Structure formats: structure tokens, C-alpha cells
Amino acid sequence: MKRQIIAIALGSLFALPAFANEESDHPPQAPTTAPAITATQVREELIGAKRAGDIVVNAETRAKVNQS
């Protein structure tokens, strides 16, 4: 009985790397990211949103400046 437990424990230790490595035929893909925008573009968008009143003032209700 003791030998069987030791054999099972050793067998599972040697089998562990086979389960840990995900083997597939496809190489991992690089994550897709949105193109970065510059600080100037961010400022321009913020200024435009302020002028249009499109700034959220209450996050809970999503109320904007131009809404009553």
C-alpha cells in the first residue's frame, strides 16, 4: 500500500509539467492595443467636450453638464 501511494505521488509529479504547459499549434498573439494619443489630442478633446457640455458631473446617474 505504501509503495502504491509513493508511486502515485511520483507519477503525478512527473506528469504535472505536461498539464502545466498549454500545447497548441498556434503561436501566442500579441495583444491588440488602441493607438496612443498625445497629450495635445487629449487636451483638445477635453476642451471640445467642455464647450459642448459633454462632461459627466455625476458618475452615479451619468448626468452631464448640459443636462438638468
PDB file of C-alpha atoms in Angstrom:
ATOM      1  CA  MET A   1       0.000   0.000   0.000  1.00  0.00           C
ATOM      2  CA  LYS A   2       2.792   2.415   0.915  1.00  0.00           C
ATOM      3  CA  ARG A   3       4.597   1.698  -2.368  1.00  0.00           C
ATOM      4  CA  GLN A   4       1.440   2.397  -4.355  1.00  0.00           C
ATOM      5  CA  ILE A   5       0.972   5.788  -2.690  1.00  0.00           C
ATOM      6  CA  ILE A   6       4.611   6.696  -3.352  1.00  0.00           C
ATOM      7  CA  ALA A   7       4.301   5.535  -6.974  1.00  0.00           C
ATOM      8  CA  ILE A   8       1.148   7.617  -7.499  1.00  0.00           C
ATOM      9  CA  ALA A   9       2.757  10.678  -5.912  1.00  0.00           C
ATOM     10  CA  LEU A  10       5.898  10.397  -8.059  1.00  0.00           C
ATOM     11  CA  GLY A  11       3.888   9.725 -11.188  1.00  0.00           C
ATOM     12  CA  SER A  12       1.737  12.781 -10.642  1.00  0.00           C
ATOM     13  CA  LEU A  13       4.837  14.943 -10.065  1.00  0.00           C
ATOM     14  CA  PHE A  14       6.341  13.824 -13.361  1.00  0.00           C
ATOM     15  CA  ALA A  15       3.034  14.290 -15.188  1.00  0.00           C
ATOM     16  CA  LEU A  16       2.498  17.798 -13.827  1.00  0.00           C
ATOM     17  CA  PRO A  17       4.590  19.644 -16.467  1.00  0.00           C
ATOM     18  CA  ALA A  18       2.535  18.030 -19.226  1.00  0.00           C
ATOM     19  CA  PHE A  19      -0.620  19.569 -17.796  1.00  0.00           C
ATOM     20  CA  ALA A  20       1.001  22.892 -16.913  1.00  0.00           C
ATOM     21  CA  ASN A  21       2.197  23.640 -20.454  1.00  0.00           C
ATOM     22  CA  GLU A  22      -0.528  24.522 -22.881  1.00  0.00           C
ATOM     23  CA  GLU A  23       0.500  22.834 -26.084  1.00  0.00           C
ATOM     24  CA  SER A  24      -1.081  24.223 -29.227  1.00  0.00           C
ATOM     25  CA  ASP A  25      -0.174  24.615 -32.875  1.00  0.00           C
ATOM     26  CA  HIS A  26      -0.789  28.363 -32.811  1.00  0.00           C
ATOM     27  CA  PRO A  27       1.854  30.774 -31.530  1.00  0.00           C
ATOM     28  CA  PRO A  28       0.693  33.317 -28.929  1.00  0.00           C
ATOM     29  CA  GLN A  29      -0.630  36.514 -30.450  1.00  0.00           C
ATOM     30  CA  ALA A  30       0.396  39.960 -29.341  1.00  0.00           C
ATOM     31  CA  PRO A  31      -2.398  41.868 -27.599  1.00  0.00           C
ATOM     32  CA  THR A  32      -4.106  44.429 -29.756  1.00  0.00           C
ATOM     33  CA  THR A  33      -3.998  47.929 -28.370  1.00  0.00           C
ATOM     34  CA  ALA A  34      -5.546  51.159 -29.486  1.00  0.00           C
ATOM     35  CA  PRO A  35      -3.129  53.665 -30.956  1.00  0.00           C
ATOM     36  CA  ALA A  36      -1.755  56.030 -28.348  1.00  0.00           C
ATOM     37  CA  ILE A  37      -2.873  59.627 -28.470  1.00  0.00           C
ATOM     38  CA  THR A  38      -0.773  62.583 -27.492  1.00  0.00           C
ATOM     39  CA  ALA A  39      -1.364  64.896 -24.565  1.00  0.00           C
ATOM     40  CA  THR A  40      -2.273  67.645 -27.022  1.00  0.00           C
ATOM     41  CA  GLN A  41      -5.004  65.492 -28.537  1.00  0.00           C
ATOM     42  CA  VAL A  42      -6.364  64.730 -25.061  1.00  0.00           C
ATOM     43  CA  ARG A  43      -6.470  68.445 -24.201  1.00  0.00           C
ATOM     44  CA  GLU A  44      -8.244  69.235 -27.480  1.00  0.00           C
ATOM     45  CA  GLU A  45     -10.863  66.555 -26.800  1.00  0.00           C
ATOM     46  CA  LEU A  46     -11.397  67.857 -23.262  1.00  0.00           C
ATOM     47  CA  ILE A  47     -11.779  71.440 -24.448  1.00  0.00           C
ATOM     48  CA  GLY A  48     -14.278  70.322 -27.088  1.00  0.00           C
ATOM     49  CA  ALA A  49     -16.248  68.307 -24.525  1.00  0.00           C
ATOM     50  CA  LYS A  50     -16.340  71.285 -22.137  1.00  0.00           C
ATOM     51  CA  ARG A  51     -17.645  73.552 -24.894  1.00  0.00           C
ATOM     52  CA  ALA A  52     -20.326  71.019 -25.838  1.00  0.00           C
ATOM     53  CA  GLY A  53     -21.264  70.424 -22.187  1.00  0.00           C
ATOM     54  CA  ASP A  54     -20.456  66.766 -22.590  1.00  0.00           C
ATOM     55  CA  ILE A  55     -18.669  66.333 -19.244  1.00  0.00           C
ATOM     56  CA  VAL A  56     -20.060  63.834 -16.710  1.00  0.00           C
ATOM     57  CA  VAL A  57     -20.678  65.578 -13.378  1.00  0.00           C
ATOM     58  CA  ASN A  58     -22.445  62.731 -11.561  1.00  0.00           C
ATOM     59  CA  ALA A  59     -20.919  59.311 -12.109  1.00  0.00           C
ATOM     60  CA  GLU A  60     -23.795  57.530 -10.395  1.00  0.00           C
ATOM     61  CA  THR A  61     -26.521  58.916 -12.657  1.00  0.00           C
ATOM     62  CA  ARG A  62     -24.180  59.672 -15.586  1.00  0.00           C
ATOM     63  CA  ALA A  63     -25.617  63.212 -15.652  1.00  0.00           C
ATOM     64  CA  LYS A  64     -23.705  65.651 -17.778  1.00  0.00           C
ATOM     65  CA  VAL A  65     -23.176  69.412 -17.509  1.00  0.00           C
ATOM     66  CA  ASN A  66     -25.692  70.142 -20.258  1.00  0.00           C
ATOM     67  CA  GLN A  67     -28.419  68.025 -18.612  1.00  0.00           C
ATOM     68  CA  SER A  68     -30.737  69.318 -15.923  1.00  0.00           C
TER      69      SER A  68
END
